[in-house]
Amino acid sequence: MRSIIEKIYEAEHPSCENIADNENYKKSLTEFCRFAENFKAGLTEKQKEIFEKLEELHDDLEYETGVSRYVAGFKFGLKVGMEITED
């Protein structure tokens, strides 16, 4: 059995590429995309540019939120592991 460090090195850890989205997420994403496309269809070109920029900013915010929560969870997991070794 390889160590967890070896698995991390070889990218065998949970990531957005290998974690399956649950059905609620898939349903919400499909509905969001449908509503966004319908909404965009009624906009002027200038409004579409603004809306697309808002979508980009939202994606950036989601990314930053994901990273900060991942880091916090990783640190918490390490602290739990360190505490277990103290016993």
Short mmCIF file of N, CA and C in Angstrom, two decimals:
data_model
loop_
_atom_site.label_atom_id
_atom_site.label_comp_id
_atom_site.label_asym_id
_atom_site.label_seq_id
_atom_site.Cartn_x
_atom_site.Cartn_y
_atom_site.Cartn_z
N MET A 1 0.85 -1.18 0.00
CA MET A 1 0.00 0.00 0.00
C MET A 1 0.90 1.24 0.00
N ARG A 2 0.61 2.16 -0.93
CA ARG A 2 1.40 3.39 -1.00
C ARG A 2 0.95 4.37 0.07
N SER A 3 1.87 5.21 0.48
CA SER A 3 1.55 6.20 1.50
C SER A 3 0.65 7.28 0.93
N ILE A 4 -0.02 8.00 1.81
CA ILE A 4 -0.88 9.10 1.38
C ILE A 4 -0.05 10.18 0.68
N ILE A 5 1.19 10.36 1.10
CA ILE A 5 2.06 11.36 0.46
C ILE A 5 2.33 10.95 -0.98
N GLU A 6 2.57 9.66 -1.22
CA GLU A 6 2.78 9.19 -2.58
C GLU A 6 1.52 9.39 -3.43
N LYS A 7 0.37 9.13 -2.84
CA LYS A 7 -0.89 9.32 -3.57
C LYS A 7 -1.11 10.78 -3.91
N ILE A 8 -0.81 11.69 -2.98
CA ILE A 8 -0.94 13.12 -3.26
C ILE A 8 0.01 13.52 -4.38
N TYR A 9 1.25 13.02 -4.33
CA TYR A 9 2.24 13.33 -5.36
C TYR A 9 1.75 12.91 -6.74
N GLU A 10 1.10 11.77 -6.81
CA GLU A 10 0.63 11.25 -8.09
C GLU A 10 -0.80 11.70 -8.42
N ALA A 11 -1.28 12.71 -7.70
CA ALA A 11 -2.59 13.33 -7.93
C ALA A 11 -3.74 12.34 -7.77
N GLU A 12 -3.60 11.42 -6.84
CA GLU A 12 -4.67 10.46 -6.56
C GLU A 12 -5.46 10.93 -5.34
N HIS A 13 -5.77 12.18 -5.32
CA HIS A 13 -6.52 12.76 -4.21
C HIS A 13 -7.81 13.36 -4.76
N PRO A 14 -8.77 13.60 -3.90
CA PRO A 14 -10.02 14.20 -4.39
C PRO A 14 -9.78 15.56 -5.03
N SER A 15 -10.33 15.74 -6.21
CA SER A 15 -10.24 17.02 -6.90
C SER A 15 -11.47 17.17 -7.78
N CYS A 16 -11.65 18.33 -8.36
CA CYS A 16 -12.83 18.54 -9.20
C CYS A 16 -12.84 17.61 -10.41
N GLU A 17 -11.70 17.05 -10.77
CA GLU A 17 -11.66 16.14 -11.91
C GLU A 17 -12.16 14.74 -11.56
N ASN A 18 -12.04 14.34 -10.30
CA ASN A 18 -12.38 12.95 -9.98
C ASN A 18 -13.44 12.80 -8.89
N ILE A 19 -14.11 13.88 -8.52
CA ILE A 19 -15.22 13.79 -7.58
C ILE A 19 -16.51 13.94 -8.37
N ALA A 20 -17.37 12.96 -8.27
CA ALA A 20 -18.63 13.01 -9.02
C ALA A 20 -19.59 13.99 -8.35
N ASP A 21 -20.24 14.80 -9.16
CA ASP A 21 -21.26 15.71 -8.64
C ASP A 21 -22.51 14.92 -8.31
N ASN A 22 -23.19 15.31 -7.22
CA ASN A 22 -24.41 14.60 -6.86
C ASN A 22 -25.57 15.06 -7.76
N GLU A 23 -26.66 14.34 -7.68
CA GLU A 23 -27.80 14.62 -8.57
C GLU A 23 -28.40 16.00 -8.33
N ASN A 24 -28.45 16.46 -7.07
CA ASN A 24 -28.97 17.80 -6.78
C ASN A 24 -28.13 18.87 -7.47
N TYR A 25 -26.81 18.70 -7.43
CA TYR A 25 -25.93 19.66 -8.09
C TYR A 25 -26.18 19.66 -9.59
N LYS A 26 -26.24 18.47 -10.19
CA LYS A 26 -26.45 18.38 -11.63
C LYS A 26 -27.78 19.03 -12.03
N LYS A 27 -28.81 18.78 -11.24
CA LYS A 27 -30.13 19.35 -11.53
C LYS A 27 -30.09 20.88 -11.43
N SER A 28 -29.47 21.38 -10.37
CA SER A 28 -29.38 22.84 -10.18
C SER A 28 -28.54 23.49 -11.27
N LEU A 29 -27.45 22.85 -11.65
CA LEU A 29 -26.60 23.39 -12.71
C LEU A 29 -27.34 23.45 -14.03
N THR A 30 -28.05 22.39 -14.36
CA THR A 30 -28.84 22.37 -15.60
C THR A 30 -29.88 23.48 -15.60
N GLU A 31 -30.58 23.63 -14.49
CA GLU A 31 -31.61 24.67 -14.38
C GLU A 31 -30.99 26.06 -14.44
N PHE A 32 -29.86 26.25 -13.77
CA PHE A 32 -29.17 27.54 -13.79
C PHE A 32 -28.78 27.91 -15.23
N CYS A 33 -28.19 26.96 -15.93
CA CYS A 33 -27.76 27.23 -17.31
C CYS A 33 -28.95 27.56 -18.21
N ARG A 34 -30.04 26.84 -18.03
CA ARG A 34 -31.23 27.09 -18.84
C ARG A 34 -31.77 28.50 -18.57
N PHE A 35 -31.86 28.87 -17.29
CA PHE A 35 -32.36 30.20 -16.95
C PHE A 35 -31.41 31.29 -17.45
N ALA A 36 -30.12 31.07 -17.31
CA ALA A 36 -29.14 32.06 -17.76
C ALA A 36 -29.23 32.28 -19.27
N GLU A 37 -29.34 31.18 -20.02
CA GLU A 37 -29.44 31.31 -21.48
C GLU A 37 -30.74 32.02 -21.89
N ASN A 38 -31.84 31.67 -21.24
CA ASN A 38 -33.11 32.34 -21.55
C ASN A 38 -33.04 33.82 -21.20
N PHE A 39 -32.41 34.13 -20.09
CA PHE A 39 -32.26 35.52 -19.66
C PHE A 39 -31.39 36.29 -20.66
N LYS A 40 -30.27 35.68 -21.03
CA LYS A 40 -29.34 36.33 -21.96
C LYS A 40 -29.97 36.59 -23.32
N ALA A 41 -30.86 35.71 -23.73
CA ALA A 41 -31.50 35.84 -25.05
C ALA A 41 -32.29 37.14 -25.17
N GLY A 42 -32.77 37.68 -24.07
CA GLY A 42 -33.55 38.91 -24.11
C GLY A 42 -32.75 40.18 -23.88
N LEU A 43 -31.45 40.06 -23.79
CA LEU A 43 -30.60 41.23 -23.49
C LEU A 43 -30.04 41.87 -24.76
N THR A 44 -29.71 43.13 -24.64
CA THR A 44 -28.99 43.81 -25.72
C THR A 44 -27.54 43.33 -25.69
N GLU A 45 -26.78 43.65 -26.71
CA GLU A 45 -25.37 43.24 -26.75
C GLU A 45 -24.59 43.79 -25.56
N LYS A 46 -24.82 45.05 -25.22
CA LYS A 46 -24.12 45.66 -24.08
C LYS A 46 -24.51 44.95 -22.78
N GLN A 47 -25.79 44.64 -22.62
CA GLN A 47 -26.25 43.94 -21.42
C GLN A 47 -25.66 42.53 -21.36
N LYS A 48 -25.52 41.88 -22.52
CA LYS A 48 -24.91 40.55 -22.56
C LYS A 48 -23.47 40.60 -22.09
N GLU A 49 -22.73 41.63 -22.51
CA GLU A 49 -21.34 41.80 -22.07
C GLU A 49 -21.28 41.94 -20.56
N ILE A 50 -22.16 42.76 -20.01
CA ILE A 50 -22.20 42.97 -18.55
C ILE A 50 -22.55 41.67 -17.84
N PHE A 51 -23.55 40.96 -18.35
CA PHE A 51 -23.96 39.70 -17.74
C PHE A 51 -22.83 38.68 -17.78
N GLU A 52 -22.13 38.59 -18.91
CA GLU A 52 -21.02 37.65 -19.03
C GLU A 52 -19.90 37.99 -18.06
N LYS A 53 -19.65 39.28 -17.86
CA LYS A 53 -18.65 39.70 -16.89
C LYS A 53 -19.09 39.30 -15.47
N LEU A 54 -20.38 39.47 -15.18
CA LEU A 54 -20.90 39.04 -13.88
C LEU A 54 -20.72 37.53 -13.69
N GLU A 55 -20.94 36.76 -14.75
CA GLU A 55 -20.74 35.31 -14.67
C GLU A 55 -19.27 34.98 -14.39
N GLU A 56 -18.37 35.68 -15.05
CA GLU A 56 -16.93 35.48 -14.82
C GLU A 56 -16.55 35.79 -13.38
N LEU A 57 -17.05 36.92 -12.88
CA LEU A 57 -16.76 37.31 -11.50
C LEU A 57 -17.33 36.29 -10.51
N HIS A 58 -18.52 35.79 -10.81
CA HIS A 58 -19.12 34.77 -9.96
C HIS A 58 -18.26 33.50 -9.95
N ASP A 59 -17.78 33.10 -11.13
CA ASP A 59 -16.90 31.93 -11.21
C ASP A 59 -15.63 32.15 -10.40
N ASP A 60 -15.05 33.35 -10.49
CA ASP A 60 -13.85 33.66 -9.72
C ASP A 60 -14.12 33.57 -8.22
N LEU A 61 -15.27 34.09 -7.80
CA LEU A 61 -15.64 34.02 -6.38
C LEU A 61 -15.81 32.58 -5.93
N GLU A 62 -16.46 31.77 -6.75
CA GLU A 62 -16.66 30.36 -6.42
C GLU A 62 -15.31 29.65 -6.30
N TYR A 63 -14.39 29.96 -7.20
CA TYR A 63 -13.06 29.36 -7.14
C TYR A 63 -12.36 29.74 -5.85
N GLU A 64 -12.35 31.02 -5.54
CA GLU A 64 -11.67 31.48 -4.32
C GLU A 64 -12.29 30.88 -3.07
N THR A 65 -13.61 30.77 -3.06
CA THR A 65 -14.29 30.14 -1.92
C THR A 65 -13.87 28.68 -1.80
N GLY A 66 -13.85 27.98 -2.92
CA GLY A 66 -13.45 26.58 -2.91
C GLY A 66 -12.04 26.38 -2.41
N VAL A 67 -11.12 27.21 -2.88
CA VAL A 67 -9.73 27.10 -2.46
C VAL A 67 -9.59 27.36 -0.96
N SER A 68 -10.20 28.43 -0.47
CA SER A 68 -10.03 28.76 0.94
C SER A 68 -10.64 27.68 1.84
N ARG A 69 -11.77 27.12 1.43
CA ARG A 69 -12.39 26.05 2.23
C ARG A 69 -11.57 24.76 2.15
N TYR A 70 -11.01 24.47 0.98
CA TYR A 70 -10.16 23.29 0.83
C TYR A 70 -8.94 23.40 1.73
N VAL A 71 -8.30 24.57 1.70
CA VAL A 71 -7.12 24.78 2.53
C VAL A 71 -7.46 24.67 4.02
N ALA A 72 -8.56 25.30 4.42
CA ALA A 72 -8.98 25.24 5.83
C ALA A 72 -9.28 23.80 6.24
N GLY A 73 -9.96 23.05 5.39
CA GLY A 73 -10.27 21.65 5.69
C GLY A 73 -9.02 20.80 5.76
N PHE A 74 -8.08 21.07 4.86
CA PHE A 74 -6.83 20.32 4.85
C PHE A 74 -6.06 20.58 6.15
N LYS A 75 -5.97 21.84 6.55
CA LYS A 75 -5.28 22.19 7.79
C LYS A 75 -5.96 21.55 8.99
N PHE A 76 -7.30 21.57 9.00
CA PHE A 76 -8.04 20.96 10.10
C PHE A 76 -7.74 19.46 10.16
N GLY A 77 -7.74 18.81 9.01
CA GLY A 77 -7.43 17.38 8.96
C GLY A 77 -6.04 17.08 9.48
N LEU A 78 -5.08 17.93 9.14
CA LEU A 78 -3.72 17.74 9.65
C LEU A 78 -3.67 17.91 11.16
N LYS A 79 -4.39 18.90 11.68
CA LYS A 79 -4.42 19.10 13.12
C LYS A 79 -5.05 17.91 13.83
N VAL A 80 -6.10 17.34 13.25
CA VAL A 80 -6.72 16.16 13.83
C VAL A 80 -5.71 15.00 13.83
N GLY A 81 -5.03 14.83 12.72
CA GLY A 81 -4.02 13.77 12.64
C GLY A 81 -2.91 13.95 13.65
N MET A 82 -2.46 15.19 13.83
CA MET A 82 -1.40 15.47 14.81
C MET A 82 -1.89 15.20 16.23
N GLU A 83 -3.12 15.55 16.52
CA GLU A 83 -3.66 15.34 17.85
C GLU A 83 -3.79 13.84 18.15
N ILE A 84 -4.16 13.08 17.14
CA ILE A 84 -4.30 11.64 17.35
C ILE A 84 -2.96 11.01 17.72
N THR A 85 -1.89 11.51 17.13
CA THR A 85 -0.56 10.94 17.42
C THR A 85 -0.10 11.30 18.82
N GLU A 86 -0.71 12.30 19.45
CA GLU A 86 -0.32 12.71 20.81
C GLU A 86 -0.82 11.74 21.87
N ASP A 87 -1.84 10.95 21.55
CA ASP A 87 -2.42 10.02 22.53
C ASP A 87 -1.59 8.80 22.74
#
